[in-house]
Amino acid sequence: MKTTIAIVDDHVMIAKALTGIIANFGEFEVLYECGNGRELQERFKNSELIPQIVLLDISMPVMNGFETAQWLKENHPDILVMALSMQDEDQSLITMIKNGAKGYLLKNAHPAELEKALVSLVQKGSYFPEWAISRVFANVGQVSGQNNGIILSDREKEFLKYSITEMTYKEISEKMFCSPRTVESYRDSLFEKLEMKTRVGLAVYALRNGFGE
């Protein structure tokens, strides 16, 4: 049987183009296209229209990709979500991962990469392009800090939770009831313990190890 797909994108021409491209992939079948997350929710009222994969645009009216991914994570966690974006933005990637997306693909990707991404999503459970792997996932451990012998203080764990958000370090310091300098000390300590150099790396580590739940 073919793996079923729903395309959620408010750009009709892009959605139609994706459907046409995927029609040439023997292992996959597009069930339907819809323009936003709210329309997808309506489709899901019919159990026969619940797909195995959702190709999900991020920027949409009514109910965007972030909100839709979160809803799918809470209500249909078995569905594989592949985010679609026009730009390789770190924060969008992190937010989509936090909201349950298992893949991320730029809309200017070659059809061959789309097929590769879909196959990887089904066979391996995830797909992230080279730019994401090299820039965002580099040096991020596959296992938890505890299992890796790394001991984190309660305050460092609290900082990791906030690192996933879009808050500035000053705003994080206000949440943690301490000075910005103290927050920077938590950051620097984590950089050293986890052998990282960027906040993006800390955010992905936090997501992979359950600090963002």
mmCIF file with all atom_site columns, C-alpha atoms in Angstrom:
data_model
loop_
_atom_site.group_PDB
_atom_site.id
_atom_site.type_symbol
_atom_site.label_atom_id
_atom_site.label_alt_id
_atom_site.label_comp_id
_atom_site.label_asym_id
_atom_site.label_entity_id
_atom_site.label_seq_id
_atom_site.pdbx_PDB_ins_code
_atom_site.Cartn_x
_atom_site.Cartn_y
_atom_site.Cartn_z
_atom_site.occupancy
_atom_site.B_iso_or_equiv
_atom_site.pdbx_formal_charge
_atom_site.auth_seq_id
_atom_site.auth_comp_id
_atom_site.auth_asym_id
_atom_site.auth_atom_id
_atom_site.pdbx_PDB_model_num
ATOM 1   C CA . MET A 1 1   ? 0.000   0.000  0.000  1.00 0.00 ? 1   MET A CA 1
ATOM 2   C CA . LYS A 1 2   ? 1.081   3.548  -0.682 1.00 0.00 ? 2   LYS A CA 1
ATOM 3   C CA . THR A 1 3   ? 1.909   5.952  2.127  1.00 0.00 ? 3   THR A CA 1
ATOM 4   C CA . THR A 1 4   ? -0.810  8.600  2.304  1.00 0.00 ? 4   THR A CA 1
ATOM 5   C CA . ILE A 1 5   ? -0.082  12.336 2.432  1.00 0.00 ? 5   ILE A CA 1
ATOM 6   C CA . ALA A 1 6   ? -2.029  15.519 3.110  1.00 0.00 ? 6   ALA A CA 1
ATOM 7   C CA . ILE A 1 7   ? -0.614  18.830 1.881  1.00 0.00 ? 7   ILE A CA 1
ATOM 8   C CA . VAL A 1 8   ? -1.407  21.908 3.971  1.00 0.00 ? 8   VAL A CA 1
ATOM 9   C CA . ASP A 1 9   ? -0.388  25.101 2.148  1.00 0.00 ? 9   ASP A CA 1
ATOM 10  C CA . ASP A 1 10  ? -2.305  28.293 1.438  1.00 0.00 ? 10  ASP A CA 1
ATOM 11  C CA . HIS A 1 11  ? -0.506  28.757 -1.889 1.00 0.00 ? 11  HIS A CA 1
ATOM 12  C CA . VAL A 1 12  ? -2.705  26.748 -4.243 1.00 0.00 ? 12  VAL A CA 1
ATOM 13  C CA . MET A 1 13  ? -0.170  26.580 -7.061 1.00 0.00 ? 13  MET A CA 1
ATOM 14  C CA . ILE A 1 14  ? 2.534   25.227 -4.741 1.00 0.00 ? 14  ILE A CA 1
ATOM 15  C CA . ALA A 1 15  ? 0.149   22.644 -3.289 1.00 0.00 ? 15  ALA A CA 1
ATOM 16  C CA . LYS A 1 16  ? -0.918  21.523 -6.774 1.00 0.00 ? 16  LYS A CA 1
ATOM 17  C CA . ALA A 1 17  ? 2.707   21.373 -7.907 1.00 0.00 ? 17  ALA A CA 1
ATOM 18  C CA . LEU A 1 18  ? 3.629   19.204 -4.914 1.00 0.00 ? 18  LEU A CA 1
ATOM 19  C CA . THR A 1 19  ? 0.733   16.875 -5.653 1.00 0.00 ? 19  THR A CA 1
ATOM 20  C CA . GLY A 1 20  ? 1.885   16.536 -9.256 1.00 0.00 ? 20  GLY A CA 1
ATOM 21  C CA . ILE A 1 21  ? 5.465   15.827 -8.246 1.00 0.00 ? 21  ILE A CA 1
ATOM 22  C CA . ILE A 1 22  ? 4.495   13.270 -5.611 1.00 0.00 ? 22  ILE A CA 1
ATOM 23  C CA . ALA A 1 23  ? 2.263   11.491 -8.140 1.00 0.00 ? 23  ALA A CA 1
ATOM 24  C CA . ASN A 1 24  ? 5.513   10.390 -9.803 1.00 0.00 ? 24  ASN A CA 1
ATOM 25  C CA . PHE A 1 25  ? 6.761   8.773  -6.605 1.00 0.00 ? 25  PHE A CA 1
ATOM 26  C CA . GLY A 1 26  ? 5.500   5.194  -6.662 1.00 0.00 ? 26  GLY A CA 1
ATOM 27  C CA . GLU A 1 27  ? 5.388   4.740  -2.879 1.00 0.00 ? 27  GLU A CA 1
ATOM 28  C CA . PHE A 1 28  ? 3.258   7.776  -2.010 1.00 0.00 ? 28  PHE A CA 1
ATOM 29  C CA . GLU A 1 29  ? -0.248  9.089  -2.594 1.00 0.00 ? 29  GLU A CA 1
ATOM 30  C CA . VAL A 1 30  ? -1.662  12.571 -1.891 1.00 0.00 ? 30  VAL A CA 1
ATOM 31  C CA . LEU A 1 31  ? -5.128  12.279 -0.362 1.00 0.00 ? 31  LEU A CA 1
ATOM 32  C CA . TYR A 1 32  ? -5.951  15.981 -0.585 1.00 0.00 ? 32  TYR A CA 1
ATOM 33  C CA . GLU A 1 33  ? -4.729  19.567 -0.252 1.00 0.00 ? 33  GLU A CA 1
ATOM 34  C CA . CYS A 1 34  ? -6.011  22.223 2.144  1.00 0.00 ? 34  CYS A CA 1
ATOM 35  C CA . GLY A 1 35  ? -5.172  25.847 2.840  1.00 0.00 ? 35  GLY A CA 1
ATOM 36  C CA . ASN A 1 36  ? -4.570  25.961 6.592  1.00 0.00 ? 36  ASN A CA 1
ATOM 37  C CA . GLY A 1 37  ? -4.660  23.985 9.823  1.00 0.00 ? 37  GLY A CA 1
ATOM 38  C CA . ARG A 1 38  ? -8.325  24.669 10.461 1.00 0.00 ? 38  ARG A CA 1
ATOM 39  C CA . GLU A 1 39  ? -9.252  23.080 7.139  1.00 0.00 ? 39  GLU A CA 1
ATOM 40  C CA . LEU A 1 40  ? -7.096  20.080 8.053  1.00 0.00 ? 40  LEU A CA 1
ATOM 41  C CA . GLN A 1 41  ? -8.971  19.697 11.335 1.00 0.00 ? 41  GLN A CA 1
ATOM 42  C CA . GLU A 1 42  ? -12.249 19.619 9.408  1.00 0.00 ? 42  GLU A CA 1
ATOM 43  C CA . ARG A 1 43  ? -10.931 16.897 7.105  1.00 0.00 ? 43  ARG A CA 1
ATOM 44  C CA . PHE A 1 44  ? -9.858  14.813 10.097 1.00 0.00 ? 44  PHE A CA 1
ATOM 45  C CA . LYS A 1 45  ? -13.470 14.498 11.188 1.00 0.00 ? 45  LYS A CA 1
ATOM 46  C CA . ASN A 1 46  ? -13.623 11.759 8.564  1.00 0.00 ? 46  ASN A CA 1
ATOM 47  C CA . SER A 1 47  ? -11.308 8.975  9.764  1.00 0.00 ? 47  SER A CA 1
ATOM 48  C CA . GLU A 1 48  ? -10.707 7.871  6.168  1.00 0.00 ? 48  GLU A CA 1
ATOM 49  C CA . LEU A 1 49  ? -9.041  11.220 5.470  1.00 0.00 ? 49  LEU A CA 1
ATOM 50  C CA . ILE A 1 50  ? -6.389  10.953 8.189  1.00 0.00 ? 50  ILE A CA 1
ATOM 51  C CA . PRO A 1 51  ? -3.023  10.568 6.388  1.00 0.00 ? 51  PRO A CA 1
ATOM 52  C CA . GLN A 1 52  ? 0.243   9.035  7.501  1.00 0.00 ? 52  GLN A CA 1
ATOM 53  C CA . ILE A 1 53  ? 2.248   12.145 6.551  1.00 0.00 ? 53  ILE A CA 1
ATOM 54  C CA . VAL A 1 54  ? 1.360   15.837 6.643  1.00 0.00 ? 54  VAL A CA 1
ATOM 55  C CA . LEU A 1 55  ? 3.408   18.232 4.507  1.00 0.00 ? 55  LEU A CA 1
ATOM 56  C CA . LEU A 1 56  ? 2.897   21.430 6.470  1.00 0.00 ? 56  LEU A CA 1
ATOM 57  C CA . ASP A 1 57  ? 3.552   24.982 5.351  1.00 0.00 ? 57  ASP A CA 1
ATOM 58  C CA . ILE A 1 58  ? 4.649   27.250 8.208  1.00 0.00 ? 58  ILE A CA 1
ATOM 59  C CA . SER A 1 59  ? 3.244   30.640 7.126  1.00 0.00 ? 59  SER A CA 1
ATOM 60  C CA . MET A 1 60  ? -0.530  30.350 6.664  1.00 0.00 ? 60  MET A CA 1
ATOM 61  C CA . PRO A 1 61  ? -3.599  32.382 7.642  1.00 0.00 ? 61  PRO A CA 1
ATOM 62  C CA . VAL A 1 62  ? -6.249  31.282 10.166 1.00 0.00 ? 62  VAL A CA 1
ATOM 63  C CA . MET A 1 63  ? -4.110  28.493 11.700 1.00 0.00 ? 63  MET A CA 1
ATOM 64  C CA . ASN A 1 64  ? -0.404  28.496 10.864 1.00 0.00 ? 64  ASN A CA 1
ATOM 65  C CA . GLY A 1 65  ? 2.106   25.667 10.724 1.00 0.00 ? 65  GLY A CA 1
ATOM 66  C CA . PHE A 1 66  ? 3.341   26.080 14.297 1.00 0.00 ? 66  PHE A CA 1
ATOM 67  C CA . GLU A 1 67  ? -0.195  25.843 15.681 1.00 0.00 ? 67  GLU A CA 1
ATOM 68  C CA . THR A 1 68  ? -1.131  22.977 13.383 1.00 0.00 ? 68  THR A CA 1
ATOM 69  C CA . ALA A 1 69  ? 1.976   20.968 14.282 1.00 0.00 ? 69  ALA A CA 1
ATOM 70  C CA . GLN A 1 70  ? 1.223   21.432 17.989 1.00 0.00 ? 70  GLN A CA 1
ATOM 71  C CA . TRP A 1 71  ? -2.372  20.266 17.454 1.00 0.00 ? 71  TRP A CA 1
ATOM 72  C CA . LEU A 1 72  ? -1.194  17.208 15.528 1.00 0.00 ? 72  LEU A CA 1
ATOM 73  C CA . LYS A 1 73  ? 1.358   16.411 18.247 1.00 0.00 ? 73  LYS A CA 1
ATOM 74  C CA . GLU A 1 74  ? -1.362  16.512 20.903 1.00 0.00 ? 74  GLU A CA 1
ATOM 75  C CA . ASN A 1 75  ? -4.125  14.746 18.978 1.00 0.00 ? 75  ASN A CA 1
ATOM 76  C CA . HIS A 1 76  ? -2.435  12.570 16.330 1.00 0.00 ? 76  HIS A CA 1
ATOM 77  C CA . PRO A 1 77  ? 1.130   11.890 17.520 1.00 0.00 ? 77  PRO A CA 1
ATOM 78  C CA . ASP A 1 78  ? 1.590   8.978  15.107 1.00 0.00 ? 78  ASP A CA 1
ATOM 79  C CA . ILE A 1 79  ? 1.331   11.244 12.059 1.00 0.00 ? 79  ILE A CA 1
ATOM 80  C CA . LEU A 1 80  ? 4.694   12.222 10.570 1.00 0.00 ? 80  LEU A CA 1
ATOM 81  C CA . VAL A 1 81  ? 4.889   15.987 10.068 1.00 0.00 ? 81  VAL A CA 1
ATOM 82  C CA . MET A 1 82  ? 7.244   17.478 7.472  1.00 0.00 ? 82  MET A CA 1
ATOM 83  C CA . ALA A 1 83  ? 7.517   21.271 7.726  1.00 0.00 ? 83  ALA A CA 1
ATOM 84  C CA . LEU A 1 84  ? 7.746   23.290 4.511  1.00 0.00 ? 84  LEU A CA 1
ATOM 85  C CA . SER A 1 85  ? 9.425   26.694 4.521  1.00 0.00 ? 85  SER A CA 1
ATOM 86  C CA . MET A 1 86  ? 10.717  29.354 2.151  1.00 0.00 ? 86  MET A CA 1
ATOM 87  C CA . GLN A 1 87  ? 13.700  30.147 4.395  1.00 0.00 ? 87  GLN A CA 1
ATOM 88  C CA . ASP A 1 88  ? 16.316  28.260 6.403  1.00 0.00 ? 88  ASP A CA 1
ATOM 89  C CA . GLU A 1 89  ? 15.547  29.974 9.703  1.00 0.00 ? 89  GLU A CA 1
ATOM 90  C CA . ASP A 1 90  ? 16.980  28.465 12.880 1.00 0.00 ? 90  ASP A CA 1
ATOM 91  C CA . GLN A 1 91  ? 14.130  29.641 15.132 1.00 0.00 ? 91  GLN A CA 1
ATOM 92  C CA . SER A 1 92  ? 11.435  28.270 12.806 1.00 0.00 ? 92  SER A CA 1
ATOM 93  C CA . LEU A 1 93  ? 13.234  24.927 12.719 1.00 0.00 ? 93  LEU A CA 1
ATOM 94  C CA . ILE A 1 94  ? 13.560  24.798 16.509 1.00 0.00 ? 94  ILE A CA 1
ATOM 95  C CA . THR A 1 95  ? 9.912   25.734 17.046 1.00 0.00 ? 95  THR A CA 1
ATOM 96  C CA . MET A 1 96  ? 8.684   23.128 14.573 1.00 0.00 ? 96  MET A CA 1
ATOM 97  C CA . ILE A 1 97  ? 10.804  20.432 16.240 1.00 0.00 ? 97  ILE A CA 1
ATOM 98  C CA . LYS A 1 98  ? 9.433   21.511 19.621 1.00 0.00 ? 98  LYS A CA 1
ATOM 99  C CA . ASN A 1 99  ? 5.910   21.218 18.185 1.00 0.00 ? 99  ASN A CA 1
ATOM 100 C CA . GLY A 1 100 ? 6.505   17.688 16.950 1.00 0.00 ? 100 GLY A CA 1
ATOM 101 C CA . ALA A 1 101 ? 7.748   17.995 13.373 1.00 0.00 ? 101 ALA A CA 1
ATOM 102 C CA . LYS A 1 102 ? 9.960   15.102 12.283 1.00 0.00 ? 102 LYS A CA 1
ATOM 103 C CA . GLY A 1 103 ? 11.264  16.786 9.150  1.00 0.00 ? 103 GLY A CA 1
ATOM 104 C CA . TYR A 1 104 ? 12.008  20.150 7.576  1.00 0.00 ? 104 TYR A CA 1
ATOM 105 C CA . LEU A 1 105 ? 12.281  20.939 3.879  1.00 0.00 ? 105 LEU A CA 1
ATOM 106 C CA . LEU A 1 106 ? 12.808  24.153 1.933  1.00 0.00 ? 106 LEU A CA 1
ATOM 107 C CA . LYS A 1 107 ? 10.284  24.824 -0.821 1.00 0.00 ? 107 LYS A CA 1
ATOM 108 C CA . ASN A 1 108 ? 13.039  25.347 -3.379 1.00 0.00 ? 108 ASN A CA 1
ATOM 109 C CA . ALA A 1 109 ? 14.297  21.782 -2.864 1.00 0.00 ? 109 ALA A CA 1
ATOM 110 C CA . HIS A 1 110 ? 14.714  19.555 -5.912 1.00 0.00 ? 110 HIS A CA 1
ATOM 111 C CA . PRO A 1 111 ? 11.984  16.903 -6.416 1.00 0.00 ? 111 PRO A CA 1
ATOM 112 C CA . ALA A 1 112 ? 14.635  14.239 -5.841 1.00 0.00 ? 112 ALA A CA 1
ATOM 113 C CA . GLU A 1 113 ? 15.253  15.649 -2.357 1.00 0.00 ? 113 GLU A CA 1
ATOM 114 C CA . LEU A 1 114 ? 11.519  15.679 -1.672 1.00 0.00 ? 114 LEU A CA 1
ATOM 115 C CA . GLU A 1 115 ? 11.331  11.984 -2.517 1.00 0.00 ? 115 GLU A CA 1
ATOM 116 C CA . LYS A 1 116 ? 14.425  11.286 -0.417 1.00 0.00 ? 116 LYS A CA 1
ATOM 117 C CA . ALA A 1 117 ? 12.872  13.221 2.478  1.00 0.00 ? 117 ALA A CA 1
ATOM 118 C CA . LEU A 1 118 ? 9.598   11.300 2.309  1.00 0.00 ? 118 LEU A CA 1
ATOM 119 C CA . VAL A 1 119 ? 11.368  7.947  2.149  1.00 0.00 ? 119 VAL A CA 1
ATOM 120 C CA . SER A 1 120 ? 13.581  8.895  5.111  1.00 0.00 ? 120 SER A CA 1
ATOM 121 C CA . LEU A 1 121 ? 10.552  10.074 7.056  1.00 0.00 ? 121 LEU A CA 1
ATOM 122 C CA . VAL A 1 122 ? 8.869   6.677  6.625  1.00 0.00 ? 122 VAL A CA 1
ATOM 123 C CA . GLN A 1 123 ? 11.920  4.466  7.042  1.00 0.00 ? 123 GLN A CA 1
ATOM 124 C CA . LYS A 1 124 ? 13.920  6.390  9.659  1.00 0.00 ? 124 LYS A CA 1
ATOM 125 C CA . GLY A 1 125 ? 11.256  8.531  11.298 1.00 0.00 ? 125 GLY A CA 1
ATOM 126 C CA . SER A 1 126 ? 12.841  11.874 10.424 1.00 0.00 ? 126 SER A CA 1
ATOM 127 C CA . TYR A 1 127 ? 14.503  13.977 7.741  1.00 0.00 ? 127 TYR A CA 1
ATOM 128 C CA . PHE A 1 128 ? 16.539  17.160 8.063  1.00 0.00 ? 128 PHE A CA 1
ATOM 129 C CA . PRO A 1 129 ? 18.535  18.757 5.201  1.00 0.00 ? 129 PRO A CA 1
ATOM 130 C CA . GLU A 1 130 ? 22.274  19.270 5.220  1.00 0.00 ? 130 GLU A CA 1
ATOM 131 C CA . TRP A 1 131 ? 22.084  22.924 6.288  1.00 0.00 ? 131 TRP A CA 1
ATOM 132 C CA . ALA A 1 132 ? 20.110  21.958 9.392  1.00 0.00 ? 132 ALA A CA 1
ATOM 133 C CA . ILE A 1 133 ? 22.408  19.084 10.275 1.00 0.00 ? 133 ILE A CA 1
ATOM 134 C CA . SER A 1 134 ? 25.596  21.123 9.862  1.00 0.00 ? 134 SER A CA 1
ATOM 135 C CA . ARG A 1 135 ? 24.399  24.395 11.352 1.00 0.00 ? 135 ARG A CA 1
ATOM 136 C CA . VAL A 1 136 ? 21.878  23.396 13.995 1.00 0.00 ? 136 VAL A CA 1
ATOM 137 C CA . PHE A 1 137 ? 22.485  19.787 14.960 1.00 0.00 ? 137 PHE A CA 1
ATOM 138 C CA . ALA A 1 138 ? 26.285  19.924 14.930 1.00 0.00 ? 138 ALA A CA 1
ATOM 139 C CA . ASN A 1 139 ? 27.807  18.823 18.236 1.00 0.00 ? 139 ASN A CA 1
ATOM 140 C CA . VAL A 1 140 ? 24.417  18.066 19.760 1.00 0.00 ? 140 VAL A CA 1
ATOM 141 C CA . GLY A 1 141 ? 24.514  14.793 21.684 1.00 0.00 ? 141 GLY A CA 1
ATOM 142 C CA . GLN A 1 142 ? 22.174  11.970 20.778 1.00 0.00 ? 142 GLN A CA 1
ATOM 143 C CA . VAL A 1 143 ? 21.708  10.922 24.397 1.00 0.00 ? 143 VAL A CA 1
ATOM 144 C CA . SER A 1 144 ? 20.713  12.787 27.525 1.00 0.00 ? 144 SER A CA 1
ATOM 145 C CA . GLY A 1 145 ? 23.266  14.669 29.579 1.00 0.00 ? 145 GLY A CA 1
ATOM 146 C CA . GLN A 1 146 ? 22.601  12.388 32.531 1.00 0.00 ? 146 GLN A CA 1
ATOM 147 C CA . ASN A 1 147 ? 23.373  9.253  30.544 1.00 0.00 ? 147 ASN A CA 1
ATOM 148 C CA . ASN A 1 148 ? 26.458  10.894 29.121 1.00 0.00 ? 148 ASN A CA 1
ATOM 149 C CA . GLY A 1 149 ? 27.878  11.575 32.576 1.00 0.00 ? 149 GLY A CA 1
ATOM 150 C CA . ILE A 1 150 ? 27.163  15.318 32.383 1.00 0.00 ? 150 ILE A CA 1
ATOM 151 C CA . ILE A 1 151 ? 25.724  16.790 35.559 1.00 0.00 ? 151 ILE A CA 1
ATOM 152 C CA . LEU A 1 152 ? 23.511  19.857 35.151 1.00 0.00 ? 152 LEU A CA 1
ATOM 153 C CA . SER A 1 153 ? 22.361  22.027 38.033 1.00 0.00 ? 153 SER A CA 1
ATOM 154 C CA . ASP A 1 154 ? 18.671  22.803 38.521 1.00 0.00 ? 154 ASP A CA 1
ATOM 155 C CA . ARG A 1 155 ? 19.283  26.396 37.409 1.00 0.00 ? 155 ARG A CA 1
ATOM 156 C CA . GLU A 1 156 ? 21.075  25.249 34.253 1.00 0.00 ? 156 GLU A CA 1
ATOM 157 C CA . LYS A 1 157 ? 18.131  22.986 33.473 1.00 0.00 ? 157 LYS A CA 1
ATOM 158 C CA . GLU A 1 158 ? 15.773  25.906 34.011 1.00 0.00 ? 158 GLU A CA 1
ATOM 159 C CA . PHE A 1 159 ? 17.859  28.021 31.643 1.00 0.00 ? 159 PHE A CA 1
ATOM 160 C CA . LEU A 1 160 ? 17.729  25.253 29.020 1.00 0.00 ? 160 LEU A CA 1
ATOM 161 C CA . LYS A 1 161 ? 13.941  25.334 29.187 1.00 0.00 ? 161 LYS A CA 1
ATOM 162 C CA . TYR A 1 162 ? 13.937  29.054 28.425 1.00 0.00 ? 162 TYR A CA 1
ATOM 163 C CA . SER A 1 163 ? 16.605  28.736 25.726 1.00 0.00 ? 163 SER A CA 1
ATOM 164 C CA . ILE A 1 164 ? 13.994  27.176 23.435 1.00 0.00 ? 164 ILE A CA 1
ATOM 165 C CA . THR A 1 165 ? 11.851  30.306 23.539 1.00 0.00 ? 165 THR A CA 1
ATOM 166 C CA . GLU A 1 166 ? 12.416  33.575 21.678 1.00 0.00 ? 166 GLU A CA 1
ATOM 167 C CA . MET A 1 167 ? 13.105  35.446 24.925 1.00 0.00 ? 167 MET A CA 1
ATOM 168 C CA . THR A 1 168 ? 16.260  37.545 25.174 1.00 0.00 ? 168 THR A CA 1
ATOM 169 C CA . TYR A 1 169 ? 18.795  36.806 27.885 1.00 0.00 ? 169 TYR A CA 1
ATOM 170 C CA . LYS A 1 170 ? 17.509  39.861 29.789 1.00 0.00 ? 170 LYS A CA 1
ATOM 171 C CA . GLU A 1 171 ? 13.945  38.505 29.640 1.00 0.00 ? 171 GLU A CA 1
ATOM 172 C CA . ILE A 1 172 ? 15.190  35.084 30.779 1.00 0.00 ? 172 ILE A CA 1
ATOM 173 C CA . SER A 1 173 ? 16.953  36.709 33.729 1.00 0.00 ? 173 SER A CA 1
ATOM 174 C CA . GLU A 1 174 ? 13.660  38.319 34.764 1.00 0.00 ? 174 GLU A CA 1
ATOM 175 C CA . LYS A 1 175 ? 11.916  34.932 34.592 1.00 0.00 ? 175 LYS A CA 1
ATOM 176 C CA . MET A 1 176 ? 14.672  33.362 36.662 1.00 0.00 ? 176 MET A CA 1
ATOM 177 C CA . PHE A 1 177 ? 14.786  36.276 39.148 1.00 0.00 ? 177 PHE A CA 1
ATOM 178 C CA . CYS A 1 178 ? 18.484  36.907 38.668 1.00 0.00 ? 178 CYS A CA 1
ATOM 179 C CA . SER A 1 179 ? 20.776  39.314 36.845 1.00 0.00 ? 179 SER A CA 1
ATOM 180 C CA . PRO A 1 180 ? 21.573  39.079 33.101 1.00 0.00 ? 180 PRO A CA 1
ATOM 181 C CA . ARG A 1 181 ? 25.192  38.436 34.074 1.00 0.00 ? 181 ARG A CA 1
ATOM 182 C CA . THR A 1 182 ? 24.128  35.382 36.101 1.00 0.00 ? 182 THR A CA 1
ATOM 183 C CA . VAL A 1 183 ? 22.136  34.069 33.147 1.00 0.00 ? 183 VAL A CA 1
ATOM 184 C CA . GLU A 1 184 ? 25.205  34.504 30.959 1.00 0.00 ? 184 GLU A CA 1
ATOM 185 C CA . SER A 1 185 ? 27.181  32.461 33.470 1.00 0.00 ? 185 SER A CA 1
ATOM 186 C CA . TYR A 1 186 ? 24.640  29.617 33.149 1.00 0.00 ? 186 TYR A CA 1
ATOM 187 C CA . ARG A 1 187 ? 24.941  29.860 29.374 1.00 0.00 ? 187 ARG A CA 1
ATOM 188 C CA . ASP A 1 188 ? 28.741  29.803 29.432 1.00 0.00 ? 188 ASP A CA 1
ATOM 189 C CA . SER A 1 189 ? 28.758  26.863 31.833 1.00 0.00 ? 189 SER A CA 1
ATOM 190 C CA . LEU A 1 190 ? 26.471  24.903 29.521 1.00 0.00 ? 190 LEU A CA 1
ATOM 191 C CA . PHE A 1 191 ? 28.584  25.806 26.496 1.00 0.00 ? 191 PHE A CA 1
ATOM 192 C CA . GLU A 1 192 ? 31.576  24.287 28.281 1.00 0.00 ? 192 GLU A CA 1
ATOM 193 C CA . LYS A 1 193 ? 29.818  21.194 29.661 1.00 0.00 ? 193 LYS A CA 1
ATOM 194 C CA . LEU A 1 194 ? 28.042  20.346 26.404 1.00 0.00 ? 194 LEU A CA 1
ATOM 195 C CA . GLU A 1 195 ? 30.900  21.496 24.134 1.00 0.00 ? 195 GLU A CA 1
ATOM 196 C CA . MET A 1 196 ? 28.714  23.919 22.188 1.00 0.00 ? 196 MET A CA 1
ATOM 197 C CA . LYS A 1 197 ? 29.098  27.479 21.000 1.00 0.00 ? 197 LYS A CA 1
ATOM 198 C CA . THR A 1 198 ? 25.595  28.707 20.126 1.00 0.00 ? 198 THR A CA 1
ATOM 199 C CA . ARG A 1 199 ? 22.195  29.158 21.747 1.00 0.00 ? 199 ARG A CA 1
ATOM 200 C CA . VAL A 1 200 ? 20.681  27.206 18.855 1.00 0.00 ? 200 VAL A CA 1
ATOM 201 C CA . GLY A 1 201 ? 22.755  24.191 19.860 1.00 0.00 ? 201 GLY A CA 1
ATOM 202 C CA . LEU A 1 202 ? 21.562  24.527 23.458 1.00 0.00 ? 202 LEU A CA 1
ATOM 203 C CA . ALA A 1 203 ? 17.943  24.772 22.306 1.00 0.00 ? 203 ALA A CA 1
ATOM 204 C CA . VAL A 1 204 ? 18.154  21.630 20.195 1.00 0.00 ? 204 VAL A CA 1
ATOM 205 C CA . TYR A 1 205 ? 19.908  19.786 23.037 1.00 0.00 ? 205 TYR A CA 1
ATOM 206 C CA . ALA A 1 206 ? 17.097  20.885 25.357 1.00 0.00 ? 206 ALA A CA 1
ATOM 207 C CA . LEU A 1 207 ? 14.467  19.602 22.939 1.00 0.00 ? 207 LEU A CA 1
ATOM 208 C CA . ARG A 1 208 ? 16.182  16.273 22.430 1.00 0.00 ? 208 ARG A CA 1
ATOM 209 C CA . ASN A 1 209 ? 16.526  15.730 26.140 1.00 0.00 ? 209 ASN A CA 1
ATOM 210 C CA . GLY A 1 210 ? 13.060  16.690 27.285 1.00 0.00 ? 210 GLY A CA 1
ATOM 211 C CA . PHE A 1 211 ? 13.663  20.142 28.749 1.00 0.00 ? 211 PHE A CA 1
ATOM 212 C CA . GLY A 1 212 ? 11.155  21.722 26.389 1.00 0.00 ? 212 GLY A CA 1
ATOM 213 C CA . GLU A 1 213 ? 8.185   19.526 27.268 1.00 0.00 ? 213 GLU A CA 1
#
